[in-house]
Coordinates of C-alpha atoms in Angstrom, one line a residue:
X12 CA -70.5 -57.9 -44.9
X13 CA -69.5 -59.9 -41.9
X14 CA -71.2 -57.4 -39.5
X15 CA -74.5 -57.8 -41.5
X16 CA -74.2 -61.7 -41.3
X17 CA -73.7 -61.2 -37.5
X18 CA -77.5 -59.9 -37.3
X19 CA -79.0 -62.9 -39.0
X20 CA -80.9 -65.2 -37.0
X21 CA -79.5 -68.7 -36.2
X22 CA -81.2 -71.5 -38.2
X23 CA -81.9 -74.4 -36.1
X24 CA -81.3 -77.7 -37.8
X25 CA -83.5 -80.7 -37.2
X26 CA -81.7 -83.4 -35.3
X27 CA -81.8 -87.2 -36.1
X28 CA -82.0 -89.5 -33.0
X29 CA -81.0 -93.1 -33.2
X30 CA -83.3 -94.8 -30.7
X31 CA -81.3 -96.6 -28.0
X32 CA -77.9 -95.4 -29.6
X33 CA -75.7 -98.1 -30.5
X34 CA -77.9 -100.9 -29.0
X35 CA -80.7 -99.9 -31.2
X36 CA -84.4 -101.0 -30.7
X37 CA -84.1 -104.2 -28.7
X38 CA -84.9 -106.0 -25.3
X39 CA -83.9 -105.1 -21.8
X40 CA -82.6 -101.4 -22.7
X41 CA -83.7 -98.6 -20.6
X42 CA -85.2 -96.1 -23.2
X43 CA -86.3 -93.6 -20.7
X44 CA -82.7 -93.4 -19.5
X45 CA -81.5 -93.0 -23.1
X46 CA -84.0 -90.3 -23.7
X47 CA -83.6 -88.2 -20.3
X48 CA -81.1 -85.8 -21.4
X49 CA -82.3 -85.3 -25.1
X50 CA -84.2 -82.2 -26.3
X51 CA -86.7 -83.5 -29.0
X52 CA -88.4 -80.8 -31.1
X53 CA -90.8 -80.9 -33.9
X54 CA -88.9 -81.4 -37.2
X55 CA -86.6 -83.7 -35.5
X56 CA -86.5 -87.7 -36.6
X57 CA -86.3 -91.1 -34.6
X58 CA -84.8 -93.8 -36.3
X59 CA -85.7 -97.3 -35.1
X60 CA -82.9 -99.8 -36.0
X61 CA -83.7 -103.5 -35.3
X62 CA -83.9 -107.1 -36.7
X63 CA -86.9 -106.9 -39.0
X64 CA -88.0 -110.3 -37.9
X65 CA -87.6 -110.1 -34.1
X66 CA -89.2 -106.6 -33.5
X67 CA -91.4 -104.0 -34.9
X68 CA -92.5 -100.3 -33.9
X69 CA -96.1 -99.2 -32.9
X70 CA -97.1 -95.5 -32.1
X71 CA -99.7 -95.7 -29.2
X72 CA -101.5 -93.6 -26.9
X73 CA -100.8 -93.6 -23.3
X74 CA -103.4 -96.1 -22.1
X75 CA -102.0 -98.7 -24.6
X76 CA -98.2 -97.8 -23.7
X77 CA -98.9 -98.2 -19.8
X78 CA -100.7 -101.6 -20.5
X79 CA -98.9 -102.7 -23.5
X80 CA -101.8 -102.8 -25.6
X81 CA -100.6 -103.6 -29.2
X82 CA -102.9 -102.1 -32.1
X83 CA -103.8 -103.9 -35.1
X84 CA -101.0 -105.3 -37.2
X85 CA -101.6 -103.1 -40.1
X86 CA -100.4 -100.0 -38.0
X87 CA -96.9 -101.4 -37.1
X88 CA -93.7 -100.4 -38.8
X89 CA -91.3 -103.5 -39.7
X90 CA -88.9 -102.5 -42.0
X91 CA -86.0 -102.8 -39.6
X92 CA -84.8 -99.2 -40.1
X93 CA -88.0 -97.1 -39.5
X94 CA -87.7 -93.4 -39.6
X95 CA -90.4 -91.2 -37.9
X96 CA -90.6 -87.5 -38.3
X97 CA -91.8 -85.8 -35.1
X98 CA -94.5 -83.4 -36.6
X99 CA -96.3 -82.3 -33.5
X100 CA -95.3 -81.2 -29.8
X101 CA -96.6 -82.9 -26.7
X102 CA -96.1 -86.5 -25.7
X103 CA -95.3 -89.7 -27.9
X104 CA -95.3 -93.2 -27.1
X105 CA -93.9 -96.0 -28.8
X106 CA -93.6 -99.9 -28.1
X107 CA -92.6 -103.1 -29.8
X108 CA -95.4 -105.3 -30.6
X109 CA -93.9 -108.7 -30.2
X110 CA -95.4 -110.7 -27.4
X111 CA -94.2 -109.8 -23.9
X112 CA -91.4 -107.4 -25.4
X113 CA -93.2 -104.6 -23.9
X114 CA -94.7 -105.9 -20.7
X115 CA -91.5 -108.0 -19.8
X116 CA -88.7 -106.7 -21.5
X117 CA -89.3 -102.9 -21.1
X118 CA -89.3 -102.2 -25.0
X119 CA -91.2 -99.1 -24.9
X120 CA -90.5 -95.2 -25.3
X121 CA -92.1 -92.1 -24.5
X122 CA -90.7 -88.6 -25.3
X123 CA -91.8 -85.2 -25.1
X124 CA -91.6 -83.2 -28.1
X125 CA -91.1 -79.2 -28.1
X126 CA -92.4 -76.8 -30.6
X127 CA -89.2 -75.0 -31.0
X128 CA -87.6 -76.3 -34.3
X129 CA -89.3 -75.5 -37.6
X130 CA -91.0 -78.5 -39.5
X131 CA -88.9 -79.5 -42.3
X132 CA -90.3 -78.7 -45.9
X133 CA -92.6 -81.4 -47.2
X134 CA -91.4 -84.0 -49.4
X135 CA -92.8 -84.2 -52.5
X136 CA -95.2 -87.3 -53.2
X137 CA -93.4 -90.3 -55.2
X138 CA -94.9 -92.2 -57.9
X139 CA -94.0 -95.8 -58.0
X140 CA -94.7 -98.0 -61.2
X141 CA -95.0 -101.5 -59.6
X142 CA -92.6 -104.0 -61.0
X143 CA -90.8 -101.4 -63.0
X144 CA -90.2 -102.1 -66.6
X145 CA -92.0 -105.4 -66.2
X146 CA -95.0 -103.9 -64.7
X147 CA -97.9 -105.9 -63.0
X148 CA -97.5 -109.6 -64.4
X149 CA -96.8 -113.2 -63.1
X150 CA -93.5 -114.4 -62.2
X151 CA -92.0 -111.3 -61.0
X152 CA -90.6 -111.1 -57.2
X153 CA -92.5 -107.9 -56.3
X154 CA -90.9 -108.1 -52.8
X155 CA -87.7 -107.8 -54.0
X156 CA -88.7 -105.0 -56.1
X157 CA -90.1 -103.0 -53.3
X158 CA -87.5 -104.0 -50.5
X159 CA -85.1 -100.7 -51.2
X160 CA -88.1 -98.2 -51.4
X161 CA -89.5 -96.0 -48.7
X162 CA -93.4 -95.6 -49.1
X163 CA -94.9 -92.9 -47.4
X164 CA -98.4 -91.6 -47.0
X165 CA -99.2 -89.5 -50.2
X166 CA -97.4 -91.6 -52.7
X167 CA -98.9 -93.5 -55.4
X168 CA -98.7 -96.7 -56.9
X169 CA -99.1 -97.3 -60.6
X170 CA -100.2 -101.0 -61.6
X171 CA -99.5 -101.5 -65.4
X172 CA -100.8 -104.6 -67.2
X173 CA -102.6 -105.8 -70.0
X174 CA -106.1 -105.3 -69.6
X175 CA -108.3 -108.5 -69.5
X176 CA -105.1 -110.7 -68.5
X177 CA -104.7 -109.3 -64.9
X178 CA -106.2 -107.2 -62.2
X179 CA -105.7 -105.7 -58.9
X180 CA -107.5 -106.4 -55.5
X181 CA -106.3 -104.7 -52.3
X182 CA -106.9 -107.6 -49.7
X183 CA -105.9 -108.1 -45.8
X184 CA -103.2 -110.2 -44.5
X185 CA -105.2 -113.4 -44.5
X186 CA -106.3 -113.1 -48.2
X187 CA -103.0 -112.0 -48.9
X188 CA -101.2 -115.3 -47.5
X189 CA -103.9 -117.5 -49.0
X190 CA -104.7 -115.7 -52.3
X191 CA -108.3 -115.4 -51.2
X192 CA -109.9 -113.1 -54.2
X193 CA -112.8 -110.6 -52.9
X194 CA -116.0 -111.2 -54.8
X195 CA -115.8 -107.3 -55.8
X196 CA -113.5 -104.1 -55.7
X197 CA -111.1 -105.4 -58.2
X198 CA -109.2 -102.8 -60.5
X199 CA -109.2 -103.7 -64.2
X200 CA -108.1 -100.5 -66.3
X201 CA -104.9 -101.6 -67.1
X202 CA -103.5 -98.4 -65.6
X203 CA -104.7 -98.2 -62.1
X204 CA -103.3 -95.6 -59.7
X205 CA -103.6 -96.1 -56.0
X206 CA -102.8 -93.3 -53.4
X207 CA -101.4 -94.5 -50.3
X208 CA -103.8 -92.5 -47.8
X209 CA -102.7 -94.2 -44.5
X210 CA -99.7 -95.7 -42.8
X211 CA -99.2 -99.4 -42.2
X212 CA -99.2 -102.7 -44.1
X213 CA -100.8 -102.8 -47.7
X214 CA -101.6 -106.0 -49.4
X215 CA -102.2 -106.3 -53.1
X216 CA -103.0 -109.7 -55.2
X217 CA -104.0 -110.4 -59.0
X218 CA -107.4 -112.0 -59.0
X219 CA -107.0 -114.2 -62.0
X220 CA -107.0 -118.1 -61.3
X221 CA -103.5 -119.2 -59.9
X222 CA -101.8 -115.8 -60.6
X223 CA -101.5 -115.2 -57.1
X224 CA -101.0 -118.7 -55.7
X225 CA -98.8 -120.3 -58.5
X226 CA -97.1 -117.3 -60.0
X227 CA -96.6 -114.9 -57.0
X228 CA -98.4 -112.0 -58.5
X229 CA -98.7 -110.5 -55.1
X230 CA -97.3 -107.4 -53.3
X231 CA -97.0 -106.2 -49.6
X232 CA -95.3 -103.1 -48.5
X233 CA -95.2 -100.7 -45.4
X234 CA -96.4 -97.3 -45.6
X235 CA -94.9 -94.6 -43.2
X236 CA -96.1 -91.3 -42.2
X237 CA -98.8 -89.9 -40.4
X238 CA -102.8 -90.6 -41.2
X239 CA -104.1 -87.2 -42.1
X240 CA -106.5 -85.5 -39.7
X241 CA -110.2 -86.4 -40.1
X242 CA -112.1 -83.6 -41.5
X243 CA -114.4 -81.6 -39.2
X244 CA -118.0 -81.9 -40.4
X245 CA -119.7 -78.4 -40.5
X246 CA -123.5 -78.6 -39.8
X247 CA -125.7 -77.4 -42.3
X248 CA -127.5 -74.1 -41.6
X249 CA -130.9 -74.9 -39.8
X250 CA -134.0 -74.2 -42.1
X251 CA -135.8 -71.4 -41.0
X252 CA -139.5 -72.3 -39.8
X253 CA -141.9 -69.7 -41.2
X254 CA -143.9 -67.6 -38.8
X255 CA -147.6 -68.2 -39.0
X256 CA -149.6 -65.1 -40.4
X257 CA -152.9 -63.9 -39.0
X258 CA -155.9 -66.2 -39.7
X259 CA -157.8 -65.1 -43.0
X260 CA -161.4 -66.0 -44.0
X261 CA -161.9 -68.3 -46.8
X262 CA -164.4 -66.2 -49.0
X263 CA -165.0 -69.2 -51.2
X264 CA -166.0 -71.0 -48.2
X265 CA -168.4 -68.5 -47.0
X266 CA -169.9 -68.0 -50.6
X267 CA -170.7 -71.8 -50.3
X268 CA -172.4 -71.6 -46.9
X269 CA -174.7 -68.6 -48.2
X270 CA -175.6 -70.4 -51.2
X271 CA -176.5 -73.6 -49.3
X272 CA -178.6 -71.6 -46.7
X273 CA -180.6 -69.8 -49.8
X274 CA -181.1 -73.0 -51.5
X275 CA -182.8 -74.4 -48.0
X276 CA -185.0 -71.3 -47.8
X277 CA -186.1 -71.8 -51.2
X278 CA -187.0 -75.7 -50.8
X279 CA -188.6 -74.9 -47.5
X280 CA -190.9 -72.0 -49.0
X281 CA -192.0 -74.4 -51.9
X282 CA -192.9 -77.1 -49.8
X283 CA -195.0 -74.8 -47.5
X284 CA -196.9 -73.2 -50.6
X285 CA -197.6 -76.6 -52.2
X286 CA -199.0 -77.8 -48.6
X287 CA -201.4 -74.9 -48.5
X288 CA -202.8 -75.3 -52.0
X289 CA -203.2 -79.0 -51.4
X290 CA -205.5 -78.2 -48.3
X291 CA -207.6 -75.7 -50.0

């Protein structure tokens, strides 16, 4: 039995890397020196640990990395304990989006991911009933409800409420802060299910008067994960252009021309006979 087990292939386990080690994700750390002797593989994870009020994490491209260009806020990770699974091989770039942290304090990381390790099995999507037993209503601390949860791309939010007394609007950061209700786009069924299709910040409010502003019926979450690749459009087959056939004579048109010619001959003959008779 022992001899048989010796022939089994070695299973490579995914590795969890805490970015920056004990220092975490902060200012004035040489992250390239930290990453230099490490081998990152597909399926490994990066853990960015930091003070959520002082830092954040953005995955960027090479140009944004070199010039410290920060993407829109909705694309940032802000939980203070962000876990990123390395799902594809190649270069991966990360920066902090706080002003000057990337440009002046070198809070940036680039790594090269190899394709050697198998990707982990996909995690089943989670279904979150917003507010738990209380549902979607007034005077509930929804940020406290969301605090210990890790929302990921593919998960769903279920807003359960009394129809006619509440609704749900997905809004941007400004509308969330100021409780600005959109003119359309509200969900009103009383059992509204929203699939988290992209990573980043998501904001939701109730549009009934004073529910957001006076009774705190609002929710903001951060969704982790990779955005799905856009579908590649398949061009429709070209419609074949019919080949023109040989020209054909229009028999009906020819008959019409013959009829007209015969009529003209008949009329001309009648006029000629009438003229001769009048002269005699």
